[in-house]
XYZ file of C-alpha atoms in Angstrom:
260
model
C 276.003 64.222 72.972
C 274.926 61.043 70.861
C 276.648 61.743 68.391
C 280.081 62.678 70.074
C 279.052 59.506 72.724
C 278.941 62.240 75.493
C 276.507 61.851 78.858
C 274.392 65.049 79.219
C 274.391 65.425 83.458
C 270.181 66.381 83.119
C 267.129 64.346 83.610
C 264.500 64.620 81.016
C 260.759 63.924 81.214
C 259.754 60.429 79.855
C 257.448 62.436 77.382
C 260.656 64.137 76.037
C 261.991 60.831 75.309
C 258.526 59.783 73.749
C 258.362 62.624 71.279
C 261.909 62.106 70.064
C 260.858 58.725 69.744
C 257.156 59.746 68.133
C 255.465 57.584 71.019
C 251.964 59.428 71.844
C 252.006 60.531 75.388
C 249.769 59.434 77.962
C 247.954 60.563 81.356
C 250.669 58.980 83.260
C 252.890 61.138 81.845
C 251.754 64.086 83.155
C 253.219 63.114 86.762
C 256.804 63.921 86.199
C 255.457 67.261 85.195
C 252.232 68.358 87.362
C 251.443 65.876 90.293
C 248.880 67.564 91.714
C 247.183 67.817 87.966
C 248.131 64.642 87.347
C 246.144 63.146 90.653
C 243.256 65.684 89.447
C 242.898 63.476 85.946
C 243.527 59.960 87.776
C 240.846 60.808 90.147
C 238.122 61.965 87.360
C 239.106 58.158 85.873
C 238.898 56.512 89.192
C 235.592 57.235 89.962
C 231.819 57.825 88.599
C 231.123 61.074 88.098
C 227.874 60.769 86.112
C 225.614 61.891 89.657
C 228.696 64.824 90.035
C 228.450 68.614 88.831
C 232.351 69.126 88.499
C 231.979 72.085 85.995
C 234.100 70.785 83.572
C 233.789 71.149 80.073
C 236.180 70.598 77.234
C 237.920 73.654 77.320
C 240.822 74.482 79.905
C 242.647 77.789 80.539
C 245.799 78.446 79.636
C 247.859 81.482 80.728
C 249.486 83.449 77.926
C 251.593 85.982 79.328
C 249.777 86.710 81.909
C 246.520 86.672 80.938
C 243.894 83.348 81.302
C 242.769 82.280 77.581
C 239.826 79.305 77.043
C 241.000 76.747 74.736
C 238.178 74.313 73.469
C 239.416 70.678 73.175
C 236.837 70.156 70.447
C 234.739 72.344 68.428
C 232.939 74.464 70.906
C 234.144 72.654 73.710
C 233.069 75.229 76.185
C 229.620 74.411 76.076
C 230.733 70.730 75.714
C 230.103 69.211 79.900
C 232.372 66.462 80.412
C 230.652 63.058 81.257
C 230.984 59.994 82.835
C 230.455 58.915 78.854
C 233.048 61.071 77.587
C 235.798 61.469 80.544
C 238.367 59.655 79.145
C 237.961 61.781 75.442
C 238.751 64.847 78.053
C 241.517 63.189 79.579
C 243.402 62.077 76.560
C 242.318 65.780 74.515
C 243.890 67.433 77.904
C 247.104 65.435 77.851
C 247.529 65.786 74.268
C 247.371 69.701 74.556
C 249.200 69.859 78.180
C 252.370 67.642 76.280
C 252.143 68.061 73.183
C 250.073 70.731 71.410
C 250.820 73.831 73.432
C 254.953 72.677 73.206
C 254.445 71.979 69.335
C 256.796 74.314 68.039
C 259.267 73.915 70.282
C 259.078 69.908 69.687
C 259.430 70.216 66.142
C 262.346 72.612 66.197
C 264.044 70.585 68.280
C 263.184 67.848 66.384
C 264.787 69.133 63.301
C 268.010 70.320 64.837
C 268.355 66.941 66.289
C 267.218 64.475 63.174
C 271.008 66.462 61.570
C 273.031 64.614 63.893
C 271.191 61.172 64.367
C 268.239 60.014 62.093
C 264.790 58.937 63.272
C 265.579 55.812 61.400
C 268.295 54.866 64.152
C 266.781 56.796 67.220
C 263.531 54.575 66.877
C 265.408 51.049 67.161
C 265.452 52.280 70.774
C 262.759 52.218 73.689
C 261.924 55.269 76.348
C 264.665 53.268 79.085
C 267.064 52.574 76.761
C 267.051 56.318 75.539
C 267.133 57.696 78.481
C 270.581 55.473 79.527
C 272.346 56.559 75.857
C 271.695 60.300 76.806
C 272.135 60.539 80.396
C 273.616 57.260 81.660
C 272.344 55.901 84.739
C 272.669 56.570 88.463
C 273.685 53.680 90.003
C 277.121 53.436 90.199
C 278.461 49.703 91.226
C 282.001 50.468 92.884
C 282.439 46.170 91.867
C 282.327 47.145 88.229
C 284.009 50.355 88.518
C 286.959 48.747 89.945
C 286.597 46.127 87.502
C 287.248 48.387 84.922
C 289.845 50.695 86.555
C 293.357 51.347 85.094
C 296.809 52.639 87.096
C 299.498 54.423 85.948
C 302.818 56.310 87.455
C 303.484 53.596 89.935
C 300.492 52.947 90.770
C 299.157 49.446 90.552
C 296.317 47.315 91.740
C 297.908 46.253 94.795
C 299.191 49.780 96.207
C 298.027 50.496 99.179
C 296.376 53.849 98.143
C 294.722 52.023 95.975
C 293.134 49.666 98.011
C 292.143 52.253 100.243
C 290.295 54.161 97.526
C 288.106 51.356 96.761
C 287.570 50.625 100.436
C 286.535 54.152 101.186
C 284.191 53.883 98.202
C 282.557 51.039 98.843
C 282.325 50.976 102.622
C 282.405 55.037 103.401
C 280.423 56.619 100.728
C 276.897 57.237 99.984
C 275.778 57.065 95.690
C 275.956 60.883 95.623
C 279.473 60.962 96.532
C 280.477 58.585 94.742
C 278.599 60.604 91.567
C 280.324 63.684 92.604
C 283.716 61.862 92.220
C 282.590 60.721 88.848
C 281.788 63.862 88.179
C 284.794 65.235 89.464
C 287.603 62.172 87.740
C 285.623 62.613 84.160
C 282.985 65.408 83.920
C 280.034 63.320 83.768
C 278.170 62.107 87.178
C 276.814 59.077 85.439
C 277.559 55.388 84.367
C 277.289 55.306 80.614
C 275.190 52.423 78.752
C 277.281 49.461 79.154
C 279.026 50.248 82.328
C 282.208 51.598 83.048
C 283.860 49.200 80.260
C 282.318 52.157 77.929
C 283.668 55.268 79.602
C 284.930 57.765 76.648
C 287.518 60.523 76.807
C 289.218 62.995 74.272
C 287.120 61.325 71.814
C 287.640 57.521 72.464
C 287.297 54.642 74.982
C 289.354 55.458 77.598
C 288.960 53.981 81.131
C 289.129 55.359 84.446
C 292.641 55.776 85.857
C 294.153 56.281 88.530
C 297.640 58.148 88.832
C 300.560 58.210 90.964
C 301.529 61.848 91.025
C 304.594 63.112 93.726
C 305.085 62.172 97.151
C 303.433 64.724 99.002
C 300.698 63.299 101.385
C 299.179 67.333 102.211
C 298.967 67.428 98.292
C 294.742 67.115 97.027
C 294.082 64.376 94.659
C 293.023 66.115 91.270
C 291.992 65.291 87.752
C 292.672 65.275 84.037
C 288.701 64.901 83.127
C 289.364 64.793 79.326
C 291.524 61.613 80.148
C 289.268 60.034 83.149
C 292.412 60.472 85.307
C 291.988 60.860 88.751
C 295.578 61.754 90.213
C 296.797 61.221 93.627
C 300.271 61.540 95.877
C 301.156 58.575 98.296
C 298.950 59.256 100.765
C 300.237 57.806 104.274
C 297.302 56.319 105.499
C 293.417 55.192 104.629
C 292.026 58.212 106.728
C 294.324 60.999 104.884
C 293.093 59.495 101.303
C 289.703 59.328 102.456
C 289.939 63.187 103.805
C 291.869 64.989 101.105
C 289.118 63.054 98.557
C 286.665 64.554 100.287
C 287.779 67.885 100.335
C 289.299 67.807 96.731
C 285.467 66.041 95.271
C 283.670 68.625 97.543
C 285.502 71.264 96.047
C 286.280 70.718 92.820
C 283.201 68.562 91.026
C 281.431 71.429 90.017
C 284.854 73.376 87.963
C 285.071 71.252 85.185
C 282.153 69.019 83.162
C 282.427 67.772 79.583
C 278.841 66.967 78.903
């Protein structure tokens, strides 16, 4: 998807994005994965457990096909009891095995299928965020900007009156998710790439969103050449048949085509 400049429609876990990056993890980490272990660790850190018997020791279990193994953190770490001294060794040991260690191989072969499209050299010029928004684009979709960038072909220009009405619905009628599921539905990908609409890509080069004049028949749905970012629509007569034959066509049709 880097490579080809290609949004992947998936959310990944910061500490994905860390170990591509070869950032350590940390506690906070764990969130995203395991909230209610994640609270558990915050809470040991939070407060003095030095007068507390929490039967802790540095070991945890892990479940390997469905039976419950002890793995020591240290040496021994069975018979190791954590502390008020030592809790944030634990911590750190636990969040290094719980993100790290017990993925390892899975990491690194990743790792090494990914470093033959796009070095580690490059990929580290980058932070977590930043990423994130090369990979999977970002949510927010600014209906401003997206006009801003818009093209119109087939008799269609800026001034047509379907087109006004599109951006009206968009910006006045409909919520962020349908406006990603039109995204989704005009290109294959739900999500703004880094730089904004200005970067949209298609059949393997910039290509901006457009929108098409295609017949004259108002019962006609609006549909889409995705590898071309064309959304295509008839003449629609009014503001409330555009807005209801988008509806049904995005509703309908988002989920039969995606590039990414």
């Amino acid at each position: 998807a880097l490579y080809h400049e290609q949004l992947i429609n998936a959310r990944f876990t910061k500490s994905f994005y860390k170990h591509i990056l070869n950032i350590p993890v940390e506690v906070e980490d764990i969130q995203s994965i395991d909230p209610v272990y994640y609270e558990s660790l915050k809470w040991i850190l939070e407060h003095d457990i030095a007068d507390m018997d929490l039967g802790l020791t540095f070991s945890v279990d892990k479940n390997v096909f469905g039976l419950t193994q002890v793995v020591d953190l240290v040496p021994n770490g069975r018979d190791v009891t954590v502390t008020e001294e030592n809790k944030m060794r634990y911590v750190q040991l636990t969040t290094q095995l719980r993100m790290t260690s017990a993925i390892g191989a899975q990491i690194r072969a990743f790792l090494d299928g990914f470093h033959e499209f796009v070095s580690s050299t490059v990929v580290r010029m980058f932070d977590v965020a930043e990423l994130e928004l090369l990979i999977s684009g970002t949510e927010t979709i600014d209906v401003d900007e997206w006009e801003e960038h818009a093209a119109y072909s087939g008799g269609f220009t800026k001034e047509s009156d379907v087109v006004r009405w599109f951006w009206d619905v968009l910006r006045n009628d409909w919520s962020q998710e349908q406006r990603a599921g039109l995204l989704q539905f005009a290109t294959g990908c739900s999500r703004v790439p880094l730089g904004g609409f200005g970067e949209l890509s298609g059949a393997g080069s910039k290509m901006p969103f457009t929108i098409s004049r295609v017949g004259d028949d108002p019962a006609r749905l609006p549909s889409t050449s995705a590898c071309f970012n064309m959304l295509k629509m008839p003449e629609f007569e009014s503001r409330e048949q555009l807005k209801e034959k988008l509806e049904i066509a995005v509703t309908a049709g988002k989920e039969g085509f995606s590039f990414s």
